[in-house]
Each structure stands twice: as structure tokens, then as C-alpha cells.
Coordinates of C-alpha atoms in Angstrom, one line a residue:
X1 CA -12.0 -24.0 39.3
X2 CA -8.4 -23.1 40.2
X3 CA -7.2 -23.8 43.7
X4 CA -6.7 -20.9 46.2
X5 CA -3.6 -18.9 45.4
X6 CA -1.4 -16.9 47.5
X7 CA 1.0 -14.2 46.6
X8 CA 4.6 -15.3 45.6
X9 CA 7.6 -13.8 47.0
X10 CA 10.1 -11.9 44.8
X11 CA 12.6 -14.8 45.0
X12 CA 10.2 -17.1 43.2
X13 CA 9.5 -14.8 40.2
X14 CA 11.6 -16.0 37.4
X15 CA 13.8 -13.3 35.9
X16 CA 14.3 -13.3 32.2
X17 CA 14.3 -10.5 29.6
X18 CA 11.0 -10.3 27.7
X19 CA 12.2 -9.4 24.1
X20 CA 14.8 -11.5 22.4
X21 CA 17.7 -10.0 20.6
X22 CA 16.8 -8.4 17.2
X23 CA 16.0 -10.8 14.4
X24 CA 17.6 -10.6 11.0
X25 CA 15.2 -9.4 8.4
X26 CA 17.4 -10.4 5.6
X27 CA 15.7 -12.8 3.2
X28 CA 19.1 -14.4 2.4
X29 CA 18.9 -15.8 5.9
X30 CA 15.9 -17.8 5.0
X31 CA 17.8 -19.3 2.0
X32 CA 20.6 -20.1 4.4
X33 CA 18.2 -21.8 6.7
X34 CA 16.7 -23.8 3.9
X35 CA 20.1 -25.0 2.7
X36 CA 21.1 -25.8 6.3
X37 CA 18.0 -27.9 6.8
X38 CA 18.6 -29.8 3.7
X39 CA 22.1 -30.7 4.9
X40 CA 23.0 -33.9 6.8
X41 CA 22.0 -34.0 10.6
X42 CA 24.8 -33.7 13.1
X43 CA 23.0 -36.3 15.3
X44 CA 20.4 -38.6 14.1
X45 CA 20.1 -40.1 17.5
X46 CA 19.3 -36.7 19.1
X47 CA 16.6 -36.0 16.5
X48 CA 15.2 -39.5 16.9
X49 CA 15.1 -38.9 20.7
X50 CA 13.4 -35.5 20.4
X51 CA 10.8 -37.1 18.0
X52 CA 10.0 -39.8 20.6
X53 CA 9.7 -37.2 23.3
X54 CA 7.4 -35.1 21.3
X55 CA 5.2 -38.1 20.4
X56 CA 5.0 -39.0 24.1
X57 CA 4.5 -35.5 25.5
X58 CA 2.7 -33.4 23.0
X59 CA -0.6 -35.4 23.0
X60 CA -0.6 -35.5 26.7
X61 CA 0.2 -31.8 27.1
X62 CA -2.5 -30.5 24.7
X63 CA -5.2 -33.2 24.9
X64 CA -7.5 -30.7 26.7
X65 CA -6.4 -27.6 24.9
X66 CA -8.9 -25.9 22.6
X67 CA -6.3 -23.4 21.1
X68 CA -4.3 -24.3 18.0
X69 CA -2.0 -22.3 15.9
X70 CA -4.3 -20.7 13.2
X71 CA -2.7 -20.0 9.8
X72 CA -5.9 -20.5 7.8
X73 CA -5.7 -16.9 6.4
X74 CA -2.0 -16.8 5.6
X75 CA -1.4 -15.9 2.0
X76 CA 0.3 -19.2 1.0
X77 CA 0.7 -19.8 -2.7
X78 CA -1.1 -22.8 -4.3
X79 CA 2.2 -24.1 -5.7
X80 CA 3.4 -27.6 -4.7
X81 CA 6.3 -27.1 -2.3
X82 CA 8.9 -28.7 -4.6
X83 CA 7.9 -26.3 -7.4
X84 CA 8.2 -23.4 -5.0
X85 CA 11.6 -24.5 -3.9
X86 CA 12.9 -24.9 -7.4
X87 CA 11.6 -21.6 -8.5
X88 CA 13.1 -19.9 -5.4
X89 CA 16.5 -21.4 -6.4
X90 CA 15.9 -20.2 -10.0
X91 CA 15.1 -16.6 -9.0
X92 CA 17.4 -14.3 -7.2
X93 CA 17.2 -10.6 -6.3
X94 CA 18.3 -9.4 -9.7
X95 CA 16.0 -11.6 -11.7
X96 CA 13.2 -9.1 -11.8
X97 CA 14.3 -5.6 -12.9
X98 CA 11.9 -4.5 -15.7
X99 CA 9.2 -2.0 -14.5
X100 CA 5.7 -3.1 -15.0
X101 CA 3.9 -0.6 -17.3
X102 CA 0.4 -0.9 -15.8
X103 CA -1.5 1.5 -13.5
X104 CA 0.4 1.6 -10.1
X105 CA -1.1 4.5 -8.1
X106 CA -4.6 4.2 -6.6
X107 CA -6.2 7.1 -4.5
X108 CA -9.2 6.1 -2.5
X109 CA -12.3 7.9 -3.1
X110 CA -14.0 10.0 -0.5
X111 CA -16.2 7.7 1.7
X112 CA -14.1 4.6 1.0
X113 CA -12.8 3.7 4.5
X114 CA -11.8 0.1 4.1
X115 CA -8.7 -1.2 2.1
X116 CA -7.6 -4.7 1.3
X117 CA -4.4 -5.3 -0.7
X118 CA -3.1 -8.7 -1.7
X119 CA -1.2 -10.8 -4.2
X120 CA -2.4 -14.0 -5.7
X121 CA -1.3 -16.5 -8.4
X122 CA -3.2 -18.4 -11.1
X123 CA -1.2 -21.7 -11.7
X124 CA 2.2 -22.5 -10.3
X125 CA 4.6 -20.8 -12.7
X126 CA 5.4 -17.5 -11.0
X127 CA 7.8 -17.2 -8.2
X128 CA 7.6 -14.0 -5.9
X129 CA 10.8 -12.4 -5.0
X130 CA 11.1 -10.9 -1.5
X131 CA 9.3 -7.5 -1.5
X132 CA 8.2 -5.0 1.1
X133 CA 5.0 -3.6 2.1
X134 CA 5.0 -0.4 4.2
X135 CA 2.3 1.8 5.7
X136 CA 3.2 5.4 6.3
X137 CA 1.6 8.7 7.1
X138 CA 1.4 11.5 4.5
X139 CA -0.5 14.5 5.8
X140 CA -0.4 16.1 2.4
X141 CA -3.0 13.7 1.1
X142 CA -6.8 14.0 1.4
X143 CA -7.5 10.3 1.2
X144 CA -5.4 7.2 1.5
X145 CA -3.1 6.2 -1.5
X146 CA -1.7 2.9 -2.6
X147 CA 1.4 2.8 -4.8
X148 CA 2.7 -0.4 -6.4
X149 CA 6.3 -1.0 -7.6
X150 CA 6.2 -4.1 -9.7
X151 CA 9.3 -5.5 -11.4
X152 CA 9.3 -8.3 -13.9
X153 CA 11.9 -10.7 -15.2
X154 CA 11.5 -9.7 -18.8
X155 CA 9.6 -7.1 -20.8
X156 CA 7.8 -9.8 -22.7
X157 CA 5.9 -10.7 -19.6
X158 CA 4.1 -7.3 -19.2
X159 CA 0.6 -8.9 -20.0
X160 CA 1.1 -11.5 -17.4
X161 CA 0.5 -9.2 -14.4
X162 CA -2.7 -7.1 -13.6
X163 CA -4.4 -5.5 -10.6
X164 CA -8.0 -6.2 -9.9
X165 CA -9.8 -3.2 -8.6
X166 CA -13.1 -3.9 -6.8
X167 CA -15.1 -1.6 -4.4
X168 CA -17.7 -3.4 -2.3
X169 CA -19.6 -1.1 0.1
X170 CA -17.0 1.2 1.5
X171 CA -13.9 -1.2 1.0
X172 CA -11.5 -1.0 -1.9
X173 CA -9.8 -4.3 -2.8
X174 CA -6.6 -4.2 -4.9
X175 CA -5.3 -7.7 -6.0
X176 CA -2.1 -8.2 -7.8
X177 CA -2.6 -11.3 -10.1
X178 CA -0.4 -13.4 -12.3
X179 CA -1.5 -15.4 -15.2
X180 CA -0.7 -19.1 -15.6
X181 CA 0.4 -18.7 -19.2
X182 CA 3.9 -17.8 -18.3
X183 CA 6.3 -20.6 -17.5
X184 CA 9.2 -20.3 -15.0
X185 CA 9.3 -16.5 -14.3
X186 CA 10.0 -14.2 -11.4
X187 CA 8.3 -11.0 -10.1
X188 CA 8.8 -8.6 -7.3
X189 CA 5.9 -6.6 -5.8
X190 CA 6.6 -3.7 -3.4
X191 CA 3.7 -1.6 -2.0
X192 CA 3.4 1.7 -0.2
X193 CA 0.3 2.5 1.6
X194 CA 0.0 6.1 2.6
X195 CA -2.6 7.5 5.0
X196 CA -3.3 11.1 5.7
X197 CA -4.1 10.4 9.4
X198 CA -3.9 7.5 11.9
X199 CA -7.7 7.1 11.8
X200 CA -8.1 7.4 8.0
X201 CA -9.0 3.6 7.6
X202 CA -11.8 1.7 9.4
X203 CA -10.5 -1.6 8.0
X204 CA -7.2 -2.6 6.7
X205 CA -6.0 -6.0 5.2
X206 CA -2.6 -6.8 3.8
X207 CA -1.9 -10.4 2.6
X208 CA 1.3 -11.3 0.5
X209 CA 3.1 -14.5 -0.2
X210 CA 6.8 -13.3 0.2
X211 CA 6.8 -9.7 1.7
X212 CA 7.8 -8.1 4.9
X213 CA 4.8 -6.0 6.1
X214 CA 5.7 -2.9 8.2
X215 CA 3.4 -0.4 9.9
X216 CA 5.8 2.6 10.1
X217 CA 3.3 4.9 11.5
X218 CA 0.8 5.0 14.4
X219 CA -2.6 3.5 13.2
X220 CA -6.0 3.6 14.7
X221 CA -8.0 1.1 12.6
X222 CA -11.6 1.3 13.9
X223 CA -12.9 -2.2 13.0
X224 CA -10.3 -4.8 11.9
X225 CA -6.5 -5.0 11.0
X226 CA -5.4 -8.2 9.3
X227 CA -1.8 -8.8 8.2
X228 CA -0.6 -12.1 6.8
X229 CA 2.5 -13.4 4.9
X230 CA 3.5 -16.9 3.8
X231 CA 7.1 -15.8 4.1
X232 CA 7.9 -12.5 5.7
X233 CA 8.2 -10.5 9.0
X234 CA 5.2 -8.5 10.4
X235 CA 6.2 -5.4 12.2
X236 CA 4.3 -2.5 13.9
X237 CA 6.9 0.1 14.8
X238 CA 4.4 2.5 16.4
X239 CA 1.4 1.8 18.8
X240 CA -1.4 0.3 16.7
X241 CA -5.0 0.2 17.7
X242 CA -8.0 -1.8 16.4
X243 CA -11.0 -3.6 17.7
X244 CA -9.7 -6.9 16.1
X245 CA -6.2 -7.5 15.2
X246 CA -5.0 -10.6 13.4
X247 CA -1.3 -11.2 12.5
X248 CA 0.0 -14.4 10.9
X249 CA 3.0 -15.6 9.0
X250 CA 4.1 -19.1 8.1
X251 CA 7.8 -18.3 8.1
X252 CA 8.9 -15.0 9.7
X253 CA 9.0 -13.0 12.9
X254 CA 6.2 -10.8 14.4
X255 CA 7.1 -7.7 16.3
X256 CA 5.1 -4.9 17.4
X257 CA 3.8 -2.2 19.8
X258 CA 0.0 -2.1 20.4
X259 CA -2.4 0.1 22.3
X260 CA -5.7 -1.7 22.2
X261 CA -9.2 -1.1 23.6
X262 CA -11.7 -3.9 24.0
X263 CA -9.7 -5.9 21.5
X264 CA -9.6 -9.4 20.1
X265 CA -5.9 -9.8 19.4
X266 CA -4.2 -13.0 17.8
X267 CA -0.6 -13.5 16.4
X268 CA 0.5 -16.8 15.0
X269 CA 3.7 -18.1 13.3
X270 CA 4.5 -21.6 12.1
X271 CA 8.3 -20.8 12.2
X272 CA 9.2 -17.6 13.8
X273 CA 9.5 -15.5 17.0
X274 CA 7.0 -13.2 18.5
X275 CA 7.8 -10.1 20.5
X276 CA 4.7 -8.2 21.3
X277 CA 4.3 -5.1 23.6
X278 CA 1.1 -3.6 24.8
X279 CA 1.0 0.0 26.0
X280 CA -2.6 -0.3 27.2
X281 CA -5.2 -3.0 27.2
X282 CA -8.9 -2.7 28.2
X283 CA -10.3 -4.9 30.9
X284 CA -12.2 -7.2 28.4
X285 CA -9.4 -8.0 25.9
X286 CA -8.2 -11.5 24.8
X287 CA -4.7 -11.9 23.8
X288 CA -3.6 -15.0 21.9
X289 CA 0.0 -15.5 20.6
X290 CA 1.4 -18.7 19.4
X291 CA 4.4 -20.2 17.5
X292 CA 5.0 -23.9 16.3
X293 CA 8.7 -23.2 16.2
X294 CA 9.9 -20.0 17.9
X295 CA 9.9 -18.0 21.0
X296 CA 6.8 -16.1 22.2
X297 CA 7.5 -12.9 24.3
X298 CA 4.6 -10.6 25.5
X299 CA 4.8 -7.5 27.8
X300 CA 1.6 -6.0 29.2
X301 CA 0.9 -3.1 31.7
X302 CA 1.2 -3.9 35.4
X303 CA -2.4 -2.8 36.0
X304 CA -3.9 -5.3 33.5
X305 CA -5.8 -8.0 35.4
X306 CA -6.2 -11.2 33.4
X307 CA -6.5 -15.0 33.5
X308 CA -3.3 -16.8 32.3
X309 CA -2.9 -19.9 30.2
X310 CA 0.7 -20.5 29.0
X311 CA 1.9 -23.6 27.4
X312 CA 5.0 -25.1 25.8
X313 CA 5.9 -28.6 24.6
X314 CA 9.7 -28.2 24.3
X315 CA 10.9 -25.1 26.0
X316 CA 10.5 -23.0 29.1
X317 CA 7.8 -20.7 30.5
X318 CA 8.8 -17.6 32.3
X319 CA 6.5 -15.1 34.1
X320 CA 7.8 -11.8 35.5
X321 CA 5.9 -9.1 37.4
X322 CA 6.9 -5.9 39.1
X323 CA 4.0 -6.2 41.5
X324 CA 4.6 -9.8 42.5
X325 CA 1.8 -10.0 45.0
X326 CA -0.7 -9.8 42.1
X327 CA 0.7 -12.9 40.4
X328 CA -1.0 -16.2 41.3
X329 CA 0.0 -19.2 39.2
X330 CA 0.3 -22.9 39.3
X331 CA 2.9 -24.9 37.2
X332 CA 2.5 -28.4 35.8
X333 CA 4.6 -30.4 33.5
X334 CA 7.6 -32.9 33.1
X335 CA 10.4 -33.6 30.8
X336 CA 8.2 -32.6 27.9
X337 CA 5.5 -30.0 28.2
X338 CA 5.2 -27.1 30.7
X339 CA 2.0 -25.3 31.7
X340 CA 1.4 -22.3 33.7
X341 CA -2.1 -21.3 34.6
X342 CA -3.6 -18.9 37.0
X343 CA -4.4 -15.2 37.1
X344 CA -2.8 -11.7 37.6
X345 CA -4.5 -9.1 39.8
X346 CA -7.3 -9.6 42.4
X347 CA -10.0 -11.3 40.3
X348 CA -9.5 -15.1 39.7
X349 CA -12.3 -14.8 37.1
X350 CA -11.1 -11.6 35.3
X351 CA -12.9 -11.2 32.0
X352 CA -9.5 -10.7 30.1
X353 CA -7.4 -13.7 29.1
X354 CA -3.9 -14.2 28.0
X355 CA -3.2 -17.4 26.1
X356 CA 0.4 -18.1 24.9
X357 CA 1.6 -21.2 23.2
X358 CA 4.8 -22.6 21.6
X359 CA 5.5 -26.2 20.4
X360 CA 9.2 -25.7 20.3
X361 CA 10.4 -22.5 22.0
X362 CA 10.2 -20.4 25.1
X363 CA 7.2 -18.4 26.4
X364 CA 7.9 -15.3 28.3
X365 CA 5.2 -13.0 29.9
X366 CA 6.0 -9.8 31.7
X367 CA 3.7 -7.4 33.7
X368 CA 5.3 -4.0 34.1

């Protein structure tokens, strides 16, 4: 049970912008970062000191925490890391330029309201070039449509790629697969999903190893929305609604605008920044956002009452509210590890919960 809280004055509310400066979406930046990390350290002493601080503080800070960064559903390739690195260096943007000659357009049948699209590998000899997956609205369509644009390194590899098409119940699954017979080759997969209306799909799952995934139109997905990438940014450009939203990337940023109702929302990145804005949230929603290495910024409406649980190991926690009398928080922490717990509103036991975590980065929460 939390101690009794009292409203805090304006002067005690920490002022800091919620959303960081725009992040680069260029995949060459990732190559630059990889090269930089392989280079010699500027200060071995500084790194050693940081590791010692992490060792001393991380376990203490999170020993009672039940929340971890969940990347279990990220579409990570089964390739050993050293093979992935060598293939990434071998491949470049002009490596794959031969169009695949298989079927590339799929129209959902009437009554099919669920869609799952993903890319998988058999073996460890195919390297995916950076591609794009985009969801747009096309009112001229009667049912949703999926269009693939697949490019190969050489025409002789035409039979090394295929798309599995499976309908289970009311869900169509389309999986791009690559055979393990081909040695050392590159492929690029771009996908466009067109929907006739915002509510055309009850379920939507997009999982790719090296693609940016962008929701370029407003979506109202009835049951569940699942977006994941091993390497790529996830972006919702227009308010997105679903009963369950899951966003995860191993290396990339997550940015979005959401309008949710009785939602279970989770967003996680192993290496990347999160900037999430909620236009509306129901009184029974749970919002979870975390990054192992990156900043976490969340903006929610000023009328959203919620319990708060914000944690960082190395970084700062900032909370901002336009109605400061509703903010009741307690801070704990030392040199390593900072925690803010409490509630916003008039109910200390509000059914809604906001849980934000970063191992190395800042956490910013704004009520406005």
C-alpha cells in the first residue's frame, strides 16, 4: 500500500518534452552503428565503471520487478550472429534487383477477416535486405489485398523463394519462405497491405526480419494487432485502435498514435527509442512500454486515471502533468536506478496501469 500522497506544486513537476527529435529511418545508419561498435573504445575505464555500476545497481533495482522486456515474438532469424554479420556485409542495396516471378497479389475472400504476413528462413544462407511493409487504405477494393514485391540477387534463384498460403478459420496466413539449398544470396521483400476501410480486419499480424513496418492509415482492428521486426522501425502514422496491441523490435524505433478502448498495450525494443501518444484510453487499460537501450516517451490524456510504475537503471525519469493536483508520486533510487511509483487522478487503486522501463535511457511520461 502506498503512503498517503498530497498534490505537488507546479514548481516540483519536472518539465521535459515528451517526444525526442525525429529518428533516422535510414538503414545505413544501422550499418554505421555496427561499424562504430566494432571500433576501439574511447575510454575502457569509463566502460568498466559503467559495468560495475550496472552490476551493483541493476539487481537491486529490479529484484522485486515482475516486468521484463519481452521480445519472444520478434521475427529474429535463426542464423548465427556471425553469419548474419558476414552476409550483411556481403549484401548491399543493389544486390537484389531481379524480380521474383511467382504469385505476388493476394485478395482476401469474403468472410476472411484475419491476416498474418511474415517472412521466414530455412537454413542460414539467405540475408534479407532492408525492405518496407506498409498498410494503406484503398476504398476502391471490396476486400483487403496483399501485394509482394520480391527482388532476388540472380535469376537462377527463382525457385529458392515461395509463399505459403494457408487459411485457418477466418484468417489468411501468407509466409514468404526461402530454401536452404542456396548458398550466400540476398533477397529483398517489400509488402503493401491495402484495406477498403479502417475496420476491414479483425486481426492483423506482420512479422519480418529486416523491414520497417508502417501503418499509414487509421486502423480499427477488432481483436489483436501484432507488429514485430528483428531489425526495423515500427510506426503508426494515424490513430490505431485494437483490443490488444503488441509492438516489438530487436533493433529499431517504435513511434505511434493510438486511440484505444479497454486495451492491453505493450511495446518493447532491445535497442531503440519509443515515442507513443494516446488520444484516448479507457479506464481499464494497461500500458506497458520498455527498452533495454533507448528512451521511452509516453503521452496520455489528462483525464486518464492510472497507477504508475516507472523504472530506469541508467537514466532519468520525468513526469509532467497539466493538472498537477492529480499527480501523486514517490521517487526512490540512487546513483544507479531510479523509480517513480504512485498514481494520477483521484483513485490510488485505479484499474488502469502505466508501466514504463528502460535499462539504459530516459523515461518520460506526460499527462495532457
